[in-house]
Every structure is written in structure tokens, then in C-alpha cells.
């Protein structure tokens, strides 16, 4: 899993990483030069010190050099910014991402898919993310993918990128958005075109009431506890929009926006006591609504959504 | 020993003039650019030119001309008339200061105007 600006996964992140190295190395070299001048000024011979203190040296080193370096840097940075901002080719896939306290809603309008906390993209295709917020200001940051982009209520910002090879990139909300800001992560999963198409196709299959008695009990518990008031599952009567869409939940790698690994046990624990795990998130506890058997069945059914 | 005459108000505004021009330029392009984007003039044209870059470039040229004039006058004072005031440091210092702030302001105006040539407006 990639989560570092120093291991870029796409051309945009690569340009940003190059710029960072240029600044680190260039800044380091200039720092060494200044320290050398300082040493010479303190301990050098009379002649060296006189030349260092001459008006010409001060104008060259103190005025002309910084002006030249900063001007060159400005032009270079603007060139990088122009290349990143223009975004090259027209995007082939648009994905809408809405930041919410404390998770990410992900929609594929052309495919008619809504999901959460995981952004699946095909490698090679030009992607545009359209970012906004449902509540406060968040910031979308996947370090190995691109720079940060703020998510602002009432305004759509965009981020264009492409990824050359399959991989899993971790991202994180980068603008303090409330008590659980630190537990607001997401994954960008880049996969081959065929795997992406298969995922889209799986998403379109309506979820039906299961035949297995345990799973069927889970399905009933979901309805009885009122989970569908906030959560949607494709093909079922449940279409709540205030919480994450749970279609294909069993395929997701993490639970509660990167808080827990996703499997039956963590699902049951999360449903029973989400406020213990992520205090202040919007989901109430269900440990008094569901008994142990129902809770296990519900977790088993949710895990089976794949 | 005669004390040097204190420089008048005009001498100080002279030294500040270039920086005031820069401040005005900064406020104008920052405000006008934001306003143009907010009001939907991002792609508007002015006499066939894209309006926002044209406005910024026009304001920058005007500001550079004004700063150039300030600097040129300071340069002339350093060169000529000050010879007659030998022995008095304040006018000479103020002329140097005016020239230096003019160079600084010109650089700042250039740096602020360059993005308009390289980046899209309103992005």
C-alpha cells in the first residue's frame, strides 16, 4: 500500500516529487554555500574577508543570486502547476467524491454506482475526481497520487490524474474537520480495465434476500433495526443516503473510513458500539437493539455482500 | 557644524512611491481577478484578447512604467544634482533608498504578473 509522496504512482505525483527533491537539494546546497561564506567571513584571511565584504560581493550574493534563483524557480513551478492544472487529455472517467464527517462518499454518475471510502479506478484511463463536501471543509489527499485538494461546501473542485500500474494507494483527509479527522482515510485502488469492468458489473447485480437461514436472519435484522434509514444497498428497499452505501461492503478492505480491517468480527463490533471505536461519528450504537445472534447474523450477511 | 536639514514629507513619499505603486497593483490584480472569476468573466474577451490576462498585463505595464519613472528620477538625482549638496548624507541616502525600492517593486510586480502568462484564469 502506497502512502508516501516519495513513492509516486502516477505522472502527477512524480512531477510533485521531482519538485520536492529540487527544493530539498537546491535549498541544501545554498545553505552549505552560505555556511561556507560564514566560515570564511569569521576565520578567513584578510584578503578573503575584504573581498567577501565588498559591495560587489554583497550585491552579487545578496541580491542578484537570490533574484535569479527565485525567478527561475517561479517559472519552473508555474510550468509544473500549468501542466498539473490543465490536466492533459479530456478525462475518460468522472468520479464524484463528497467529504463527510468522517467518511468519503464516492459516486460514478455514468455507471450509476455509489460506494464509500474506496475509489476504484482502471489503470491507463484519464480520471477526473469532482470533489465537494456535505458538511465542513475537508481536504482530499492521496500522497502517491497528486497534491492536496480542498473539498469545500457548495463548490466543486477537481483533480485529474492517471495511474500507470495497478496498486493500492492510501489517502487521508488533510484538513482538520472535527474530532475524528484522524480516522478519515480512504483507498484508491487501481486495477486493470477488465477487473474494473467486473467490479462495475458486480455492483449492478441487485442484492436479493438470502436463502441461507443465518444470512436471512441478518437481512431481517438489518430491516428491523432500521439500518436502511441511513444506508442504501442496491436492489433492496433500503435507500438511506446519510450514511455510506453498503453495496459490495464485503469487498471493502476497511471499515469506517480506514478505522478497522473489514471482516465479520469487526463488522459486529462496529455495529454494536461505533461510538466506542470512533466517538462522535454519526452512527448510533445497536448493542441494545440487536441481540448477539442477530448481530452475528447481520455481520455475516454484510460480509457476504460481495 | 551645521546640522543636515531634515528631509521633508515629499522626500519620504518619494522613497515609498514605488512600493505604493506595487501595493496598488497587487490589490488591483488580486481583487479584479477574483471578482472576474466570481462574476463569470473567466473566459470574457476584451478587444479580442482574453479579458482577465489582458487586464493584469495592462495593469502590470502601467505599474512598471510608474515604478520606472520613480527609479529613473532617483537615478538622476544620484547622478547629477547631489554633487551640489556634497556633505549632506540624507538626500543621497534617500535617493539610494528610492532607487532600491523601485527595483524591489519592479521585481515584485514582474513576479506577480508572470503567472497570468502561464496559468489559466480562475482555476
mmCIF file of N, CA and C in Angstrom, chain A residues 25-97:
data_model
loop_
_atom_site.group_PDB
_atom_site.id
_atom_site.type_symbol
_atom_site.label_atom_id
_atom_site.label_comp_id
_atom_site.label_asym_id
_atom_site.label_seq_id
_atom_site.Cartn_x
_atom_site.Cartn_y
_atom_site.Cartn_z
ATOM 1 N N UNK A 25 17.257 19.562 -2.368
ATOM 2 C CA UNK A 25 18.669 19.533 -2.751
ATOM 3 C C UNK A 25 19.184 20.946 -3.014
ATOM 4 N N UNK A 26 18.381 21.740 -3.740
ATOM 5 C CA UNK A 26 18.790 23.111 -4.033
ATOM 6 C C UNK A 26 18.927 23.932 -2.752
ATOM 7 N N UNK A 27 17.915 23.801 -1.868
ATOM 8 C CA UNK A 27 17.961 24.536 -0.602
ATOM 9 C C UNK A 27 19.152 24.100 0.231
ATOM 10 N N UNK A 28 19.419 22.787 0.234
ATOM 11 C CA UNK A 28 20.576 22.264 0.982
ATOM 12 C C UNK A 28 21.885 22.811 0.449
ATOM 13 N N UNK A 29 22.013 22.838 -0.889
ATOM 14 C CA UNK A 29 23.259 23.321 -1.495
ATOM 15 C C UNK A 29 23.473 24.799 -1.162
ATOM 16 N N UNK A 30 22.409 25.587 -1.244
ATOM 17 C CA UNK A 30 22.538 27.021 -0.954
ATOM 18 C C UNK A 30 22.875 27.230 0.528
ATOM 19 N N UNK A 31 22.268 26.414 1.391
ATOM 20 C CA UNK A 31 22.581 26.505 2.824
ATOM 21 C C UNK A 31 24.075 26.245 3.056
ATOM 22 N N UNK A 32 24.610 25.230 2.391
ATOM 23 C CA UNK A 32 26.039 24.919 2.557
ATOM 24 C C UNK A 32 26.907 26.082 2.065
ATOM 25 N N UNK A 33 26.504 26.684 0.934
ATOM 26 C CA UNK A 33 27.251 27.832 0.403
ATOM 27 C C UNK A 33 27.270 28.987 1.410
ATOM 28 N N UNK A 34 26.107 29.249 1.993
ATOM 29 C CA UNK A 34 26.020 30.354 2.955
ATOM 30 C C UNK A 34 26.883 30.054 4.179
ATOM 31 N N UNK A 35 26.851 28.782 4.640
ATOM 32 C CA UNK A 35 27.672 28.414 5.801
ATOM 33 C C UNK A 35 29.159 28.555 5.484
ATOM 34 N N UNK A 36 29.525 28.196 4.233
ATOM 35 C CA UNK A 36 30.921 28.332 3.816
ATOM 36 C C UNK A 36 31.343 29.802 3.840
ATOM 37 N N UNK A 37 30.438 30.653 3.303
ATOM 38 C CA UNK A 37 30.737 32.090 3.310
ATOM 39 C C UNK A 37 30.883 32.593 4.741
ATOM 40 N N UNK A 38 30.048 32.078 5.638
ATOM 41 C CA UNK A 38 30.099 32.495 7.040
ATOM 42 C C UNK A 38 31.434 32.089 7.669
ATOM 43 N N UNK A 39 31.847 30.840 7.405
ATOM 44 C CA UNK A 39 33.122 30.360 7.942
ATOM 45 C C UNK A 39 34.278 31.229 7.446
ATOM 46 N N UNK A 40 34.249 31.542 6.147
ATOM 47 C CA UNK A 40 35.311 32.369 5.575
ATOM 48 C C UNK A 40 35.288 33.769 6.185
ATOM 49 N N UNK A 41 34.088 34.291 6.400
ATOM 50 C CA UNK A 41 33.974 35.637 6.965
ATOM 51 C C UNK A 41 34.502 35.671 8.398
ATOM 52 N N UNK A 42 34.314 34.550 9.121
ATOM 53 C CA UNK A 42 34.761 34.510 10.518
ATOM 54 C C UNK A 42 36.243 34.178 10.637
ATOM 55 N N UNK A 43 36.692 33.211 9.819
ATOM 56 C CA UNK A 43 38.053 32.710 10.038
ATOM 57 C C UNK A 43 38.990 32.843 8.857
ATOM 58 N N UNK A 44 38.522 33.443 7.767
ATOM 59 C CA UNK A 44 39.352 33.531 6.579
ATOM 60 C C UNK A 44 40.448 34.584 6.722
ATOM 61 N N UNK A 45 41.333 34.582 5.742
ATOM 62 C CA UNK A 45 42.414 35.568 5.754
ATOM 63 C C UNK A 45 41.898 36.969 5.448
ATOM 64 N N UNK A 46 42.749 37.938 5.659
ATOM 65 C CA UNK A 46 42.377 39.346 5.472
ATOM 66 C C UNK A 46 41.821 39.612 4.068
ATOM 67 N N UNK A 47 42.525 39.053 3.051
ATOM 68 C CA UNK A 47 42.126 39.300 1.660
ATOM 69 C C UNK A 47 40.748 38.724 1.360
ATOM 70 N N UNK A 48 40.523 37.481 1.806
ATOM 71 C CA UNK A 48 39.242 36.818 1.567
ATOM 72 C C UNK A 48 38.118 37.606 2.222
ATOM 73 N N UNK A 49 38.389 38.054 3.440
ATOM 74 C CA UNK A 49 37.343 38.770 4.174
ATOM 75 C C UNK A 49 37.028 40.107 3.518
ATOM 76 N N UNK A 50 38.070 40.758 2.997
ATOM 77 C CA UNK A 50 37.817 42.036 2.347
ATOM 78 C C UNK A 50 36.974 41.833 1.095
ATOM 79 N N UNK A 51 37.307 40.782 0.333
ATOM 80 C CA UNK A 51 36.541 40.532 -0.894
ATOM 81 C C UNK A 51 35.084 40.139 -0.580
ATOM 82 N N UNK A 52 34.900 39.368 0.497
ATOM 83 C CA UNK A 52 33.536 38.975 0.876
ATOM 84 C C UNK A 52 32.699 40.176 1.302
ATOM 85 N N UNK A 53 33.367 41.142 1.910
ATOM 86 C CA UNK A 53 32.644 42.299 2.431
ATOM 87 C C UNK A 53 32.475 43.410 1.416
ATOM 88 N N UNK A 54 33.043 43.237 0.223
ATOM 89 C CA UNK A 54 32.955 44.306 -0.780
ATOM 90 C C UNK A 54 31.522 44.464 -1.264
ATOM 91 N N UNK A 55 31.195 45.690 -1.672
ATOM 92 C CA UNK A 55 29.835 45.973 -2.132
ATOM 93 C C UNK A 55 29.448 45.060 -3.295
ATOM 94 N N UNK A 56 30.418 44.824 -4.192
ATOM 95 C CA UNK A 56 30.131 43.982 -5.352
ATOM 96 C C UNK A 56 29.706 42.575 -4.916
ATOM 97 N N UNK A 57 30.417 41.999 -3.920
ATOM 98 C CA UNK A 57 30.092 40.645 -3.462
ATOM 99 C C UNK A 57 28.718 40.617 -2.811
ATOM 100 N N UNK A 58 28.419 41.663 -2.063
ATOM 101 C CA UNK A 58 27.127 41.702 -1.376
ATOM 102 C C UNK A 58 25.992 41.829 -2.384
ATOM 103 N N UNK A 59 26.186 42.664 -3.408
ATOM 104 C CA UNK A 59 25.142 42.810 -4.425
ATOM 105 C C UNK A 59 24.975 41.522 -5.223
ATOM 106 N N UNK A 60 26.103 40.862 -5.514
ATOM 107 C CA UNK A 60 26.018 39.634 -6.318
ATOM 108 C C UNK A 60 25.378 38.509 -5.511
ATOM 109 N N UNK A 61 25.870 38.310 -4.283
ATOM 110 C CA UNK A 61 25.388 37.179 -3.488
ATOM 111 C C UNK A 61 24.076 37.448 -2.777
ATOM 112 N N UNK A 62 23.845 38.709 -2.423
ATOM 113 C CA UNK A 62 22.663 39.033 -1.617
ATOM 114 C C UNK A 62 21.484 39.501 -2.434
ATOM 115 N N UNK A 63 21.739 39.980 -3.649
ATOM 116 C CA UNK A 63 20.637 40.496 -4.459
ATOM 117 C C UNK A 63 20.504 39.713 -5.773
ATOM 118 N N UNK A 64 21.571 39.741 -6.576
ATOM 119 C CA UNK A 64 21.457 39.138 -7.911
ATOM 120 C C UNK A 64 21.196 37.636 -7.825
ATOM 121 N N UNK A 65 21.928 36.930 -6.950
ATOM 122 C CA UNK A 65 21.779 35.473 -6.871
ATOM 123 C C UNK A 65 20.372 35.051 -6.415
ATOM 124 N N UNK A 66 19.869 35.613 -5.299
ATOM 125 C CA UNK A 66 18.501 35.228 -4.910
ATOM 126 C C UNK A 66 17.459 35.586 -5.966
ATOM 127 N N UNK A 67 17.624 36.754 -6.607
ATOM 128 C CA UNK A 67 16.640 37.150 -7.618
ATOM 129 C C UNK A 67 16.654 36.150 -8.776
ATOM 130 N N UNK A 68 17.864 35.767 -9.209
ATOM 131 C CA UNK A 68 17.958 34.826 -10.327
ATOM 132 C C UNK A 68 17.385 33.468 -9.937
ATOM 133 N N UNK A 69 17.755 32.959 -8.753
ATOM 134 C CA UNK A 69 17.298 31.633 -8.332
ATOM 135 C C UNK A 69 15.785 31.625 -8.145
ATOM 136 N N UNK A 70 15.262 32.651 -7.464
ATOM 137 C CA UNK A 70 13.819 32.671 -7.195
ATOM 138 C C UNK A 70 13.015 32.869 -8.475
ATOM 139 N N UNK A 71 13.555 33.671 -9.409
ATOM 140 C CA UNK A 71 12.842 33.864 -10.673
ATOM 141 C C UNK A 71 12.791 32.557 -11.459
ATOM 142 N N UNK A 72 13.927 31.865 -11.522
ATOM 143 C CA UNK A 72 13.959 30.593 -12.248
ATOM 144 C C UNK A 72 13.007 29.596 -11.601
ATOM 145 N N UNK A 73 13.014 29.559 -10.273
ATOM 146 C CA UNK A 73 12.149 28.636 -9.535
ATOM 147 C C UNK A 73 10.676 28.958 -9.790
ATOM 148 N N UNK A 74 10.362 30.265 -9.802
ATOM 149 C CA UNK A 74 8.974 30.688 -10.038
ATOM 150 C C UNK A 74 8.500 30.189 -11.401
ATOM 151 N N UNK A 75 9.339 30.398 -12.428
ATOM 152 C CA UNK A 75 8.949 29.967 -13.769
ATOM 153 C C UNK A 75 8.785 28.447 -13.815
ATOM 154 N N UNK A 76 9.720 27.745 -13.176
ATOM 155 C CA UNK A 76 9.650 26.282 -13.180
ATOM 156 C C UNK A 76 8.382 25.789 -12.480
ATOM 157 N N UNK A 77 8.112 26.347 -11.299
ATOM 158 C CA UNK A 77 6.945 25.914 -10.518
ATOM 159 C C UNK A 77 5.645 26.217 -11.271
ATOM 160 N N UNK A 78 5.611 27.392 -11.926
ATOM 161 C CA UNK A 78 4.404 27.731 -12.682
ATOM 162 C C UNK A 78 4.228 26.769 -13.847
ATOM 163 N N UNK A 79 5.351 26.342 -14.432
ATOM 164 C CA UNK A 79 5.272 25.352 -15.516
ATOM 165 C C UNK A 79 4.675 24.049 -15.008
ATOM 166 N N UNK A 80 5.138 23.599 -13.838
ATOM 167 C CA UNK A 80 4.601 22.370 -13.240
ATOM 168 C C UNK A 80 3.119 22.551 -12.926
ATOM 169 N N UNK A 81 2.792 23.705 -12.329
ATOM 170 C CA UNK A 81 1.396 23.964 -11.957
ATOM 171 C C UNK A 81 0.506 23.985 -13.201
ATOM 172 N N UNK A 82 1.019 24.583 -14.282
ATOM 173 C CA UNK A 82 0.231 24.643 -15.515
ATOM 174 C C UNK A 82 0.001 23.233 -16.047
ATOM 175 N N UNK A 83 1.049 22.409 -16.013
ATOM 176 C CA UNK A 83 0.915 21.038 -16.515
ATOM 177 C C UNK A 83 -0.081 20.247 -15.663
ATOM 178 N N UNK A 84 -0.021 20.423 -14.347
ATOM 179 C CA UNK A 84 -0.927 19.691 -13.459
ATOM 180 C C UNK A 84 -2.343 20.226 -13.574
ATOM 181 N N UNK A 85 -2.478 21.559 -13.699
ATOM 182 C CA UNK A 85 -3.801 22.180 -13.711
ATOM 183 C C UNK A 85 -4.554 21.909 -14.998
ATOM 184 N N UNK A 86 -3.849 21.976 -16.124
ATOM 185 C CA UNK A 86 -4.520 21.771 -17.401
ATOM 186 C C UNK A 86 -5.013 20.338 -17.500
ATOM 187 N N UNK A 87 -4.250 19.410 -16.907
ATOM 188 C CA UNK A 87 -4.737 18.048 -16.804
ATOM 189 C C UNK A 87 -4.648 17.233 -18.084
ATOM 190 N N UNK A 88 -4.019 17.778 -19.119
ATOM 191 C CA UNK A 88 -3.792 16.986 -20.327
ATOM 192 C C UNK A 88 -5.085 16.571 -21.010
ATOM 193 N N UNK A 89 -5.136 15.308 -21.402
ATOM 194 C CA UNK A 89 -6.276 14.800 -22.166
ATOM 195 C C UNK A 89 -7.592 14.972 -21.396
ATOM 196 N N UNK A 90 -8.677 15.009 -22.153
ATOM 197 C CA UNK A 90 -10.017 15.028 -21.545
ATOM 198 C C UNK A 90 -10.189 13.746 -20.729
ATOM 199 N N UNK A 91 -10.752 13.850 -19.530
ATOM 200 C CA UNK A 91 -10.890 12.637 -18.720
ATOM 201 C C UNK A 91 -11.869 11.650 -19.353
ATOM 202 N N UNK A 92 -11.542 10.362 -19.200
ATOM 203 C CA UNK A 92 -12.398 9.312 -19.745
ATOM 204 C C UNK A 92 -13.375 8.801 -18.690
ATOM 205 N N UNK A 93 -13.093 9.138 -17.422
ATOM 206 C CA UNK A 93 -13.969 8.662 -16.349
ATOM 207 C C UNK A 93 -14.070 9.751 -15.292
ATOM 208 N N UNK A 94 -15.309 10.112 -14.962
ATOM 209 C CA UNK A 94 -15.514 11.130 -13.925
ATOM 210 C C UNK A 94 -16.101 10.470 -12.684
ATOM 211 N N UNK A 95 -15.520 10.776 -11.553
ATOM 212 C CA UNK A 95 -15.979 10.222 -10.280
ATOM 213 C C UNK A 95 -16.207 11.385 -9.323
ATOM 214 N N UNK A 96 -17.371 11.373 -8.667
ATOM 215 C CA UNK A 96 -17.662 12.433 -7.699
ATOM 216 C C UNK A 96 -17.344 11.923 -6.298
ATOM 217 N N UNK A 97 -16.615 12.720 -5.535
ATOM 218 C CA UNK A 97 -16.281 12.337 -4.168
ATOM 219 C C UNK A 97 -16.753 13.454 -3.237
#
